[in-house]
Short mmCIF file of C-alpha atoms and ligand atoms in Angstrom, two decimals:
data_model
loop_
_atom_site.label_atom_id
_atom_site.label_comp_id
_atom_site.label_asym_id
_atom_site.label_seq_id
_atom_site.Cartn_x
_atom_site.Cartn_y
_atom_site.Cartn_z
CA MET A 614 0.89 -4.37 42.42
CA GLN A 615 3.85 -5.29 43.39
CA TYR A 616 6.21 -7.33 40.65
CA PRO A 617 9.20 -9.31 42.37
CA VAL A 618 12.52 -8.34 40.86
CA GLU A 619 12.89 -11.25 38.68
CA THR A 620 9.24 -11.23 37.18
CA ALA A 621 10.43 -10.18 33.19
CA LEU A 622 8.41 -7.16 32.22
CA GLN A 623 5.49 -7.39 29.66
CA ALA A 624 4.43 -5.94 26.85
CA SER A 625 1.24 -5.86 25.25
CA VAL A 626 -0.62 -3.82 22.24
CA LEU A 627 -3.75 -2.46 23.58
CA THR A 628 -4.39 -1.05 19.88
CA ALA A 629 -6.39 -2.70 16.46
CA SER A 630 -3.22 -3.96 14.59
CA GLY A 631 -3.05 -2.69 10.71
CA PRO A 632 -2.97 1.33 9.58
CA GLY A 633 -3.86 3.27 12.52
CA ALA A 634 -2.55 7.16 13.80
CA VAL A 635 -1.01 5.65 16.93
CA ALA A 636 -0.41 2.28 18.67
CA VAL A 637 -0.25 2.05 22.10
CA ILE A 638 1.60 -0.75 24.02
CA ARG A 639 1.37 -1.32 27.44
CA LEU A 640 4.39 -2.64 29.50
CA GLU A 641 3.95 -3.92 33.14
CA GLY A 642 6.65 -5.18 35.33
CA HIS A 643 10.40 -3.98 35.85
CA LEU A 644 11.97 -1.61 33.07
CA PRO A 645 15.34 -2.87 32.34
CA LEU A 646 17.54 0.68 33.16
CA GLN A 647 19.57 1.33 30.34
CA GLU A 648 19.26 -1.54 27.63
CA ASN A 649 15.99 -0.37 26.09
CA PRO A 650 16.67 2.11 23.02
CA PHE A 651 14.24 4.99 24.30
CA ARG A 652 16.16 8.38 24.46
CA PRO A 653 14.10 11.11 26.42
CA PHE A 654 14.41 14.57 25.03
CA VAL A 655 15.78 15.57 28.20
CA ARG A 656 19.22 15.11 29.96
CA PRO A 657 19.34 11.51 30.55
CA ASP A 658 20.17 12.15 34.24
CA GLU A 659 17.03 14.42 34.56
CA VAL A 660 14.42 11.87 34.41
CA THR A 661 13.57 8.78 32.77
CA PRO A 662 11.09 6.26 32.60
CA GLN A 663 11.90 4.36 35.69
CA THR A 664 12.01 7.64 37.43
CA ALA A 665 9.23 9.90 35.49
CA GLN A 666 6.43 11.00 38.15
CA ILE A 667 3.09 9.46 37.41
CA ASN A 668 0.74 10.16 34.51
CA ARG A 669 3.80 12.58 33.16
CA LEU A 670 4.35 12.89 29.50
CA LEU A 671 7.67 11.83 28.33
CA TYR A 672 9.12 12.69 24.96
CA GLY A 673 11.56 10.88 23.55
CA ARG A 674 13.27 8.85 20.32
CA TRP A 675 13.25 5.26 20.13
CA HIS A 676 15.91 4.33 17.04
CA GLY A 677 14.54 7.29 14.64
CA GLU A 678 10.94 7.29 15.51
CA ASP A 679 9.85 10.32 18.15
CA LEU A 680 7.33 9.05 20.87
CA VAL A 681 5.63 9.53 23.91
CA ILE A 682 6.12 7.01 27.04
CA VAL A 683 3.30 7.79 30.29
CA ARG A 684 4.48 6.32 33.49
CA THR A 685 0.45 5.47 34.50
CA ALA A 686 1.57 3.24 38.05
CA THR A 687 4.35 2.79 39.56
CA HIS A 688 5.24 -0.69 37.15
CA CYS A 689 3.05 0.16 34.01
CA TRP A 690 3.87 2.55 31.18
CA GLU A 691 2.12 3.31 28.02
CA ILE A 692 4.10 3.96 24.69
CA GLN A 693 2.16 5.58 22.17
CA CYS A 694 4.02 5.56 18.88
CA HIS A 695 3.14 5.83 15.24
CA GLY A 696 0.16 3.15 14.40
CA GLY A 697 1.87 1.25 11.37
CA SER A 698 2.81 -1.90 12.04
CA VAL A 699 6.60 -1.40 11.07
CA ALA A 700 6.62 0.52 14.75
CA VAL A 701 5.16 -1.27 16.73
CA GLN A 702 6.92 -4.75 15.54
CA ARG A 703 10.17 -2.95 16.01
CA ILE A 704 9.64 -1.93 19.70
CA LEU A 705 8.49 -5.07 20.11
CA GLN A 706 11.07 -7.12 19.03
CA ASP A 707 13.66 -4.60 21.01
CA LEU A 708 11.81 -5.06 24.09
CA GLN A 709 11.70 -9.23 23.54
CA ALA A 710 15.81 -8.79 22.93
CA THR A 711 16.04 -6.97 26.69
CA GLY A 712 14.25 -10.14 28.00
CA ALA A 713 10.73 -8.63 27.68
CA ARG A 714 7.63 -10.93 27.30
CA VAL A 715 5.02 -10.04 24.88
CA VAL A 716 1.50 -11.11 25.67
CA PRO A 717 -1.61 -10.96 23.79
CA GLY A 718 -3.50 -7.93 24.99
CA THR A 719 -6.51 -6.27 23.16
CA GLY A 720 -4.34 -5.47 19.93
CA ASN A 721 -2.46 -7.35 17.93
CA SER A 722 0.10 -8.69 20.31
CA GLN A 723 -1.03 -12.13 19.24
CA SER A 724 0.12 -11.60 15.99
CA ILE A 725 4.04 -11.73 17.07
CA SER A 726 2.82 -14.89 19.17
CA ARG A 727 3.93 -18.32 18.36
CA ALA A 728 1.06 -19.53 15.79
CA GLN A 729 2.08 -23.06 17.39
CA ASP A 730 0.59 -21.54 20.93
CA LEU A 731 -2.75 -20.51 18.89
CA SER A 732 -5.85 -23.61 17.83
CA PRO A 733 -6.28 -23.26 13.97
CA GLU A 734 -9.56 -21.44 15.23
CA GLN A 735 -7.74 -18.75 16.60
CA GLN A 736 -4.96 -18.63 13.92
CA ALA A 737 -7.86 -18.02 11.80
CA ASP A 738 -9.55 -15.49 13.33
CA GLU A 739 -6.44 -13.87 14.02
CA LEU A 740 -5.57 -13.99 10.29
CA ILE A 741 -9.20 -12.51 9.13
CA ARG A 742 -8.75 -9.82 11.35
CA ARG A 743 -5.47 -8.56 10.53
CA ALA A 744 -6.21 -8.89 6.61
CA LEU A 745 -9.65 -7.10 7.63
CA GLN A 746 -7.69 -4.24 9.37
CA LEU A 747 -5.72 -3.89 5.85
CA CYS A 748 -9.02 -3.49 3.45
CA ARG A 749 -9.81 -0.53 2.09
CA THR A 750 -12.92 -1.14 0.14
CA ARG A 751 -15.92 -2.41 0.91
CA GLU A 752 -15.60 -5.08 -1.37
CA ALA A 753 -12.24 -6.29 -0.48
CA ALA A 754 -13.62 -6.34 3.07
CA GLU A 755 -16.48 -8.77 1.73
CA ARG A 756 -14.44 -10.94 0.10
CA ILE A 757 -12.11 -11.44 3.18
CA LEU A 758 -15.27 -11.71 5.76
CA GLN A 759 -16.26 -14.86 3.50
CA GLN A 760 -13.27 -16.36 4.83
CA ALA A 761 -14.66 -16.77 8.42
CA ASP A 762 -16.84 -19.24 7.23
CA GLY A 763 -14.59 -22.19 8.29
CA ARG A 764 -12.31 -22.61 5.08
CA GLN A 765 -9.17 -20.62 6.90
CA VAL A 766 -9.49 -22.99 9.75
CA ARG A 767 -9.99 -26.27 7.28
CA LEU A 768 -6.86 -24.67 5.76
CA LEU A 769 -4.69 -24.57 8.82
CA GLN A 770 -5.73 -27.86 9.88
CA GLN A 771 -4.58 -29.18 6.75
CA ARG A 772 -1.56 -27.74 6.91
CA ALA A 773 -1.06 -29.52 10.30
CA ALA A 774 -1.80 -32.29 9.14
CA GLY A 775 0.91 -32.04 6.21
CA ASN A 776 -1.19 -32.15 3.77
CA THR A 777 0.35 -29.94 0.79
CA ASP A 778 -1.92 -30.04 -2.22
CA ALA A 779 -4.79 -27.58 0.37
CA LEU A 780 -1.74 -25.15 0.79
CA GLU A 781 -0.32 -25.43 -3.08
CA GLN A 782 -4.09 -24.46 -4.24
CA SER A 783 -4.75 -21.69 -1.61
CA GLN A 784 -1.04 -20.59 -2.68
CA ARG A 785 -1.81 -19.94 -6.36
CA TRP A 786 -4.50 -17.10 -4.99
CA LEU A 787 -1.82 -15.07 -3.35
CA SER A 788 -1.41 -12.61 -6.95
CA PHE A 789 -5.32 -11.93 -6.38
CA THR A 790 -5.35 -11.34 -2.92
CA ASN A 791 -2.32 -9.30 -3.04
CA SER A 792 -4.24 -7.12 -5.55
CA LEU A 793 -7.44 -7.12 -3.07
CA LEU A 794 -5.44 -5.37 -0.19
CA ARG A 795 -2.42 -3.50 -2.49
CA GLY A 796 -4.92 -2.21 -5.32
CA PHE A 797 -3.02 -1.49 -9.36
CA ARG A 798 -0.82 0.57 -10.50
CA VAL A 799 -1.41 2.74 -13.88
CA LEU A 800 1.05 4.73 -15.20
CA LEU A 801 0.46 7.47 -17.48
CA THR A 802 2.19 8.03 -20.34
CA GLY A 803 2.49 9.66 -23.61
CA GLU A 804 3.31 12.66 -25.46
CA PRO A 805 4.02 16.32 -23.43
CA ASN A 806 0.36 18.29 -24.02
CA ALA A 807 -1.70 15.04 -24.68
CA GLY A 808 -3.62 15.40 -21.51
CA LYS A 809 -2.61 12.62 -18.90
CA SER A 810 -2.41 15.40 -15.92
CA SER A 811 -5.72 16.36 -17.32
CA LEU A 812 -7.32 12.57 -17.21
CA LEU A 813 -5.56 11.98 -13.92
CA ASN A 814 -7.57 14.59 -12.29
CA ALA A 815 -10.60 13.70 -14.40
CA LEU A 816 -10.20 9.51 -13.39
CA CYS A 817 -9.48 10.97 -9.68
CA GLY A 818 -12.48 13.42 -9.52
CA ARG A 819 -9.91 16.14 -8.39
CA GLN A 820 -7.70 18.77 -8.91
CA ARG A 821 -4.47 16.86 -7.87
CA ALA A 822 -1.82 17.42 -10.57
CA ILE A 823 -0.87 21.06 -12.66
CA VAL A 824 -2.60 21.39 -16.30
CA SER A 825 -1.71 23.73 -18.44
CA ASP A 826 -1.15 24.21 -22.19
CA VAL A 827 2.84 24.21 -22.00
CA PRO A 828 4.43 21.17 -23.38
CA GLY A 829 6.69 19.59 -20.49
CA THR A 830 4.58 20.88 -17.45
CA THR A 831 4.64 17.63 -15.56
CA ARG A 832 8.31 17.37 -14.75
CA ASP A 833 8.14 14.05 -12.06
CA LEU A 834 6.32 11.28 -11.22
CA LEU A 835 3.36 12.21 -9.58
CA ASP A 836 0.66 9.79 -7.93
CA ALA A 837 -3.01 9.61 -6.62
CA GLU A 838 -5.34 7.05 -5.21
CA THR A 839 -8.86 6.37 -6.09
CA THR A 840 -11.17 3.24 -6.44
CA MET A 841 -12.78 1.26 -9.27
CA GLY A 842 -15.49 -1.19 -8.91
CA GLY A 843 -14.20 -1.77 -5.52
CA TRP A 844 -10.25 -2.12 -6.53
CA ILE A 845 -8.26 -0.05 -5.24
CA ILE A 846 -6.47 2.18 -8.40
CA ARG A 847 -3.16 4.18 -7.95
CA PHE A 848 -2.75 6.54 -11.18
CA VAL A 849 0.57 7.67 -12.00
CA ASP A 850 1.01 11.04 -13.98
CA SER A 851 4.46 11.27 -15.32
CA ALA A 852 6.59 13.85 -17.84
CA GLY A 853 5.27 13.98 -21.91
CA VAL A 854 7.82 11.65 -23.75
CA ARG A 855 9.69 13.76 -26.32
CA GLU A 856 12.80 13.27 -28.26
CA ASP A 857 14.26 16.87 -27.94
CA ALA A 858 13.79 17.65 -24.60
CA THR A 859 14.60 21.38 -23.89
CA SER A 860 16.69 20.82 -20.10
CA ASP A 861 18.02 18.78 -18.20
CA ILE A 862 15.67 18.69 -15.46
CA GLU A 863 13.37 17.39 -18.51
CA THR A 864 15.68 14.61 -19.66
CA GLU A 865 15.16 12.81 -16.30
CA GLY A 866 11.47 13.43 -16.40
CA ILE A 867 11.62 11.66 -19.23
CA ARG A 868 13.87 9.05 -17.93
CA ARG A 869 11.75 8.73 -15.19
CA SER A 870 8.76 8.18 -16.89
CA LEU A 871 10.13 5.39 -19.39
CA THR A 872 11.65 3.64 -16.38
CA ALA A 873 8.23 3.66 -14.44
CA THR A 874 7.12 1.80 -16.92
CA GLY A 875 8.74 -1.47 -15.72
CA ALA A 876 7.18 -1.13 -12.17
CA VAL A 877 3.00 -0.91 -12.94
CA ASP A 878 0.45 -3.41 -14.04
CA LEU A 879 -1.07 -0.98 -16.80
CA ILE A 880 0.21 1.09 -18.95
CA CYS A 881 -2.20 4.03 -20.62
CA CYS A 882 -0.54 5.58 -23.64
CA ILE A 883 -2.37 9.16 -23.59
CA ALA A 884 -2.05 10.43 -27.42
CA GLU A 885 -3.40 13.44 -29.16
CA LEU A 886 -5.52 12.28 -32.41
CA LYS A 887 -1.55 11.48 -33.98
CA PRO A 888 0.55 9.09 -34.53
CA ILE A 889 2.45 8.21 -31.01
CA PRO A 890 6.46 9.32 -31.32
CA ASP A 891 8.61 6.19 -31.48
CA LEU A 892 10.78 6.41 -28.29
CA LEU A 893 8.03 5.58 -26.28
CA LEU A 894 6.69 2.86 -28.88
CA GLN A 895 10.21 1.18 -28.66
CA THR A 896 9.58 1.28 -24.95
CA LEU A 897 6.34 0.06 -24.78
CA ALA A 898 6.96 -2.79 -26.95
CA THR A 899 9.31 -4.48 -24.19
CA ALA A 900 6.50 -3.59 -21.39
CA ARG A 901 5.71 -6.60 -19.79
CA CYS A 902 1.95 -5.39 -18.53
CA PRO A 903 -0.89 -4.86 -20.89
CA VAL A 904 -0.75 -0.95 -22.64
CA LEU A 905 -3.73 0.68 -23.50
CA LEU A 906 -4.17 3.48 -25.95
CA VAL A 907 -6.07 5.89 -24.77
CA GLN A 908 -7.02 9.10 -27.37
CA ASN A 909 -7.62 12.20 -25.64
CA LYS A 910 -9.34 15.05 -26.58
CA ALA A 911 -12.16 13.76 -28.58
CA ASP A 912 -14.15 16.82 -28.06
CA LEU A 913 -11.77 18.37 -30.89
CA LEU A 914 -12.44 16.49 -33.81
CA THR A 915 -14.78 17.44 -36.48
CA SER A 916 -15.92 15.78 -39.75
CA ASP A 917 -13.05 17.55 -41.08
CA SER A 918 -10.33 15.87 -39.05
CA ASP A 919 -7.56 13.56 -40.22
CA PHE A 920 -8.58 10.44 -39.13
CA THR A 921 -5.32 8.96 -40.39
CA PHE A 922 -4.07 8.21 -36.97
CA LEU A 923 -7.00 5.92 -36.52
CA GLN A 924 -4.35 2.66 -37.72
CA PRO A 925 -5.32 -0.66 -36.97
CA LEU A 926 -4.08 -1.47 -33.44
CA VAL A 927 -1.05 -3.21 -33.56
CA HIS A 928 1.53 -4.66 -30.71
CA PRO A 929 2.13 -3.48 -28.04
CA PHE A 930 -1.49 -2.24 -27.85
CA ALA A 931 -4.05 -4.16 -25.90
CA GLU A 932 -7.29 -2.17 -26.76
CA ARG A 933 -7.93 1.20 -27.70
CA VAL A 934 -10.61 4.04 -26.33
CA GLN A 935 -11.22 7.65 -27.47
CA VAL A 936 -11.70 9.92 -24.52
CA SER A 937 -11.94 13.72 -23.38
CA ALA A 938 -10.50 14.78 -20.31
CA ALA A 939 -12.30 18.10 -20.83
CA THR A 940 -15.96 17.22 -21.12
CA GLY A 941 -15.67 13.75 -19.60
CA ALA A 942 -16.98 11.61 -22.58
CA GLY A 943 -15.45 8.14 -23.20
CA LEU A 944 -14.01 8.25 -19.21
CA GLU A 945 -16.85 5.18 -18.18
CA GLU A 946 -15.55 3.02 -21.16
CA LEU A 947 -11.90 3.63 -20.41
CA LYS A 948 -12.23 2.39 -16.85
CA SER A 949 -14.63 -0.52 -17.44
CA CYS A 950 -11.76 -1.07 -20.29
CA MET A 951 -8.46 -0.19 -17.43
CA LEU A 952 -10.55 -2.93 -14.99
CA ARG A 953 -10.66 -5.26 -17.87
CA LEU A 954 -7.27 -5.57 -18.29
CA LEU A 955 -6.20 -5.40 -14.86
CA LEU A 956 -8.33 -7.83 -13.02
CA PRO A 957 -6.62 -11.34 -12.26
CA ALA A 958 -8.95 -14.28 -12.20
CA LEU A 959 -11.21 -14.87 -9.66
CA PRO A 960 -10.99 -17.63 -7.00
CA PRO A 961 -13.98 -20.25 -7.02
CA SER A 962 -15.95 -18.98 -4.33
CA GLU A 963 -15.33 -21.66 -1.72
CA MET A 964 -11.54 -20.97 -2.11
CA ALA A 965 -9.52 -20.40 1.10
CA LEU A 966 -7.32 -17.02 0.23
CA PRO A 967 -3.70 -17.38 1.35
CA LEU A 968 -4.02 -14.72 4.15
CA ALA A 969 -0.84 -15.24 5.89
CA ASP A 970 1.33 -12.74 4.22
CA SER A 971 -1.32 -10.08 4.02
CA GLU A 972 0.16 -8.09 6.42
CA ALA A 973 3.87 -8.12 4.47
CA MET A 974 1.81 -7.06 1.47
CA CYS A 975 0.84 -4.40 2.44
CA LEU A 976 4.24 -3.39 4.03
CA THR A 977 5.58 -4.04 0.93
CA GLN A 978 3.48 -1.60 -0.49
CA ARG A 979 4.17 1.33 1.87
CA CYS A 980 7.80 0.67 1.32
CA THR A 981 7.25 1.10 -2.84
N1 LIG B 1582 -9.79 20.11 -26.29
C1 LIG B 1582 -9.13 19.67 -25.21
N2 LIG B 1582 -7.93 20.13 -24.63
C2 LIG B 1582 -7.37 18.67 -23.35
C3 LIG B 1582 -8.18 17.64 -23.23
N3 LIG B 1582 -7.46 17.08 -22.06
C4 LIG B 1582 -6.50 18.17 -22.01
N4 LIG B 1582 -6.09 19.37 -22.70
C5 LIG B 1582 -5.64 20.32 -22.78
O1 LIG B 1582 -4.65 19.99 -23.15
C6 LIG B 1582 -3.68 21.18 -22.65
C7 LIG B 1582 -2.67 20.26 -21.56
O2 LIG B 1582 -2.83 19.04 -20.65
P1 LIG B 1582 -2.19 18.64 -19.86
O3 LIG B 1582 -3.02 17.59 -19.12
O4 LIG B 1582 -1.75 19.58 -19.30
O5 LIG B 1582 -1.22 17.82 -20.37
P2 LIG B 1582 -0.19 16.42 -20.10
O6 LIG B 1582 0.31 15.42 -21.20
O7 LIG B 1582 0.15 16.67 -18.54
O8 LIG B 1582 0.97 17.73 -20.55
P3 LIG B 1582 3.04 17.75 -19.81
O9 LIG B 1582 2.52 17.63 -18.32
O10 LIG B 1582 3.33 19.11 -20.06
O11 LIG B 1582 3.06 16.42 -20.23
C8 LIG B 1582 -4.14 21.77 -21.71
O12 LIG B 1582 -4.50 23.30 -21.65
C9 LIG B 1582 -5.26 20.82 -21.21
O13 LIG B 1582 -6.29 21.84 -20.68
C10 LIG B 1582 -9.38 17.58 -24.18
O14 LIG B 1582 -9.95 16.18 -23.67
N5 LIG B 1582 -9.41 18.37 -24.50
MG1 LIG B 1583 1.23 16.92 -17.11
#
């Protein structure tokens, strides 16, 4: 096909939006010679996308990102880049800045076309499709699919008609939608050797963290993701907290553990069958999220055990569970207790969830 020189370059995304291994962006028209940020891994005067042989792979870099450009016809190229939305959006924005027009493709190019160009039905379809692609559990996908019964269309129509009440109602469920797509972060803290890493492994069902009987084995924050009751849970293991750290590395590890208490949705304080050290208690007392007391090593309890540690449950602990990471006893009760403390209020069954920011929510998650 011939393209008049004055025809602007058109860009369209061929792959689905959301997390993916590779994204493909198709370019048709006249590729500006110098203005795009693509730099081939060859001498610039040797070969460029404009002069490349048809179907020859051209490896290069677009800003900091490695990618491949293939010239598929005289005026057609395909960019194969990282499948995340950030890389795709950045390339599209760069192309737009050089005068390219972004047109709907079979992938997510509609997501950057202007909302006013789409009907409420198309906008609702697009929002639901994008949110659906971000779901990582079946339960989350089911909840998003329920949104396709016309409630999102009605919300968009109400917004267009200037009805802010409906929008405000929907926005109240932002944190619910956020949790549905992003999941929760749960910190495992406690004294060295209490069994934090053993619990992380038991809860995730794999040997993610090193376990040993040497106090101070875990030095840094280490996370592992799993699902519980259809919700994504990211457990964060941490260095054991004690006042008499034996090295600068351990001190730094403890500092990171204590700092992490401010960046999670729930804290599990793992304790052996004895009182919790003051340093940890003071930090937990200022936590902004629920704190759950998890008394581990229940398998070591005998009728002769000293039960004085079982003081009445006081602030900052919301609940207490006894478990054994070694035998698995109490783990189901621990999971239900965590979900009880984590789960937000559920929206009424007919509610239109705020989906417009779903992609932004997931991008935030990946950056944190
Ligand atoms: N009997 C028994 N031993 C356990 C249990 N949980 C952990 N342990 C043992 O306790 C020791 C310490 O376990 P870790 O999981 O490494 O403890 P930690 O809290 O991560 O320790 P640090 O990383 O040093 O802070 C290991 O020898 C484990 O095998 C349990 O439920 N019962
Ligand atoms: Mg550990």
